[in-house]
XYZ file of C-alpha atoms in Angstrom:
208
model
C 124.501 31.803 108.688
C 127.627 31.297 110.751
C 129.503 28.085 110.116
C 132.721 27.191 111.920
C 132.597 23.444 111.229
C 134.103 23.344 107.751
C 137.211 25.140 106.583
C 136.260 28.253 104.560
C 137.403 26.888 101.211
C 135.282 23.748 101.493
C 132.275 25.724 102.723
C 132.632 28.183 99.851
C 132.805 25.329 97.343
C 129.744 23.571 98.796
C 127.726 26.772 98.690
C 128.815 27.347 95.094
C 127.165 24.031 94.151
C 123.869 24.901 95.844
C 121.337 26.151 93.373
C 120.427 29.807 93.792
C 117.143 29.453 95.647
C 115.339 31.691 98.084
C 117.996 34.379 97.876
C 115.484 37.042 98.916
C 114.897 35.222 102.199
C 118.593 34.691 102.869
C 119.268 38.348 102.041
C 116.481 39.491 104.374
C 117.832 37.328 107.209
C 121.346 38.702 106.739
C 120.214 42.324 106.436
C 117.976 42.186 109.508
C 120.193 39.823 111.517
C 117.492 37.219 112.101
C 118.049 33.448 112.377
C 117.675 31.484 109.157
C 118.843 28.106 107.918
C 121.996 28.088 105.824
C 121.526 27.411 102.076
C 123.090 23.948 102.399
C 120.784 23.075 105.297
C 117.829 24.295 103.280
C 118.840 22.103 100.367
C 119.077 19.116 102.720
C 115.544 19.841 103.956
C 114.308 20.115 100.378
C 115.909 16.805 99.442
C 114.627 15.005 102.553
C 111.110 16.287 101.913
C 111.246 15.194 98.282
C 112.237 11.657 99.340
C 110.010 11.326 102.400
C 106.993 13.047 100.800
C 105.458 13.956 104.171
C 101.749 14.676 104.301
C 102.162 16.703 107.494
C 105.149 18.745 108.668
C 105.743 20.590 111.935
C 108.366 23.300 112.192
C 109.403 24.437 115.648
C 111.231 27.739 115.325
C 110.052 28.501 111.796
C 111.453 32.044 111.919
C 110.820 34.026 108.745
C 109.884 30.902 106.795
C 113.136 30.069 105.001
C 113.139 26.422 106.047
C 109.387 26.293 105.368
C 110.002 27.342 101.789
C 112.709 24.727 101.192
C 110.498 21.963 102.607
C 107.576 23.099 100.466
C 109.790 23.085 97.375
C 110.697 19.477 98.145
C 107.111 18.388 98.763
C 104.551 20.861 97.397
C 101.588 18.828 98.690
C 102.737 18.814 102.323
C 100.663 20.559 104.976
C 103.131 22.610 107.023
C 102.533 24.122 110.438
C 105.216 26.612 111.505
C 105.477 27.603 115.166
C 107.540 30.519 116.465
C 107.363 32.472 119.725
C 108.507 35.698 118.036
C 105.522 37.626 116.598
C 107.693 39.795 114.340
C 109.236 36.767 112.634
C 105.834 35.180 112.160
C 104.568 38.392 110.560
C 107.505 38.418 108.137
C 107.024 34.709 107.363
C 103.390 35.285 106.456
C 104.495 38.005 104.035
C 107.442 36.185 102.454
C 105.549 32.884 102.165
C 102.204 34.330 101.103
C 102.178 32.321 97.863
C 102.766 28.958 99.581
C 99.596 26.894 99.829
C 98.580 24.772 102.818
C 101.023 26.519 105.166
C 100.029 27.911 108.561
C 102.235 30.053 110.792
C 101.370 30.264 114.489
C 102.806 32.686 117.045
C 102.969 30.441 120.091
C 105.400 28.437 122.174
C 105.938 24.942 120.841
C 104.989 23.338 124.151
C 101.726 25.300 124.337
C 100.863 24.292 120.793
C 101.687 20.613 121.287
C 99.690 20.506 124.518
C 96.554 21.778 122.821
C 96.648 19.620 119.698
C 96.628 15.879 119.151
C 98.073 16.000 115.632
C 100.875 13.665 114.571
C 103.459 14.430 111.900
C 105.533 12.732 109.206
C 108.352 15.262 109.458
C 109.422 17.604 112.269
C 112.112 20.267 111.896
C 113.374 21.839 115.126
C 115.478 24.991 115.034
C 114.840 26.601 118.380
C 116.562 27.436 121.663
C 119.104 24.664 122.113
C 118.605 24.263 125.861
C 115.035 23.034 125.276
C 116.084 20.311 122.812
C 116.058 17.512 125.445
C 112.564 18.394 126.671
C 111.380 18.999 123.116
C 112.598 15.528 122.170
C 110.555 13.932 124.953
C 107.473 15.818 123.757
C 107.879 15.420 120.005
C 108.884 11.770 119.784
C 105.391 10.660 120.776
C 103.889 12.688 117.930
C 105.804 11.268 114.970
C 104.173 8.804 112.601
C 105.859 5.498 111.782
C 108.465 6.101 109.105
C 108.624 9.771 110.066
C 111.684 11.951 110.528
C 112.766 14.453 113.193
C 115.503 16.938 112.304
C 117.354 19.048 114.882
C 119.374 21.993 113.559
C 122.575 23.631 114.861
C 123.441 20.747 117.188
C 127.206 21.163 116.757
C 127.027 24.747 118.057
C 129.448 26.269 115.530
C 131.915 23.434 116.147
C 132.160 24.036 119.904
C 131.149 20.467 120.768
C 134.591 19.336 119.617
C 136.429 21.883 121.775
C 137.862 21.482 125.239
C 135.741 23.212 127.872
C 138.397 25.870 128.496
C 138.335 26.801 124.786
C 134.582 27.439 124.744
C 133.473 31.018 125.491
C 131.843 31.114 128.913
C 128.427 32.168 127.600
C 128.247 29.009 125.460
C 129.494 26.446 127.975
C 126.169 25.468 129.501
C 124.557 25.159 126.086
C 127.484 23.084 124.832
C 127.266 20.691 127.784
C 123.507 20.344 127.354
C 123.877 19.561 123.651
C 126.537 16.928 124.350
C 124.193 15.243 126.836
C 121.291 15.560 124.412
C 123.161 13.871 121.565
C 124.154 11.022 123.887
C 120.507 10.694 124.920
C 119.425 10.397 121.299
C 122.139 7.831 120.565
C 120.999 5.736 123.539
C 117.304 6.197 122.751
C 117.492 5.592 118.979
C 120.880 3.907 118.382
C 120.086 2.446 114.964
C 117.885 5.263 113.705
C 119.846 8.472 114.174
C 122.786 10.168 112.514
C 124.705 13.407 112.938
C 125.756 15.331 109.835
C 128.224 18.255 109.495
C 125.769 20.291 107.421
C 125.336 23.954 108.324
C 126.068 24.119 112.043
C 125.268 20.432 112.525
C 122.095 18.494 111.763
C 120.824 15.540 113.789
C 118.390 13.206 112.010
C 116.170 10.716 113.839
C 114.123 8.276 111.777
C 111.093 6.487 113.175
């Protein structure tokens, strides 16, 4: 749940206004050091789902199911398919989300799954390896229904996109450059239908 975008005081205040939801999942993620959406990102997902009311949702990088739970709380009737390449996280998600109806978790790569299904979606949440975002965009954008929404998480890379190259730790430089190019691609591809928000570690929304 790292966040280096907002100053600590502002971040602390924002999190104090977020209703105490899904604390068991956030605690599990912190204790076991597994990726999970920040509470404020989860609340954004819940709100977007409540407004959009998607019939079908695809999660790429569903992890232990934290984001799944927020989306389901926003739209209880949604059918959610969560994809993750990590079998351990999928196993945990199935346990933590056992009471959620009409939710399926699949241990598979997103590209393999999308190549074997013809399903389209009203809402897609992507929280995966950042270097595959450009290719994932090319694959996913043909599978979104009119009026649908695609959400990319962590696109500001802990605030590193605003740094000079020399300030960015070497291990993050390639990822940073790829994300900068990816955001420009989205802005050129969907200029009137996308926006970047400083929520969590950066959320990019693309509306169809």
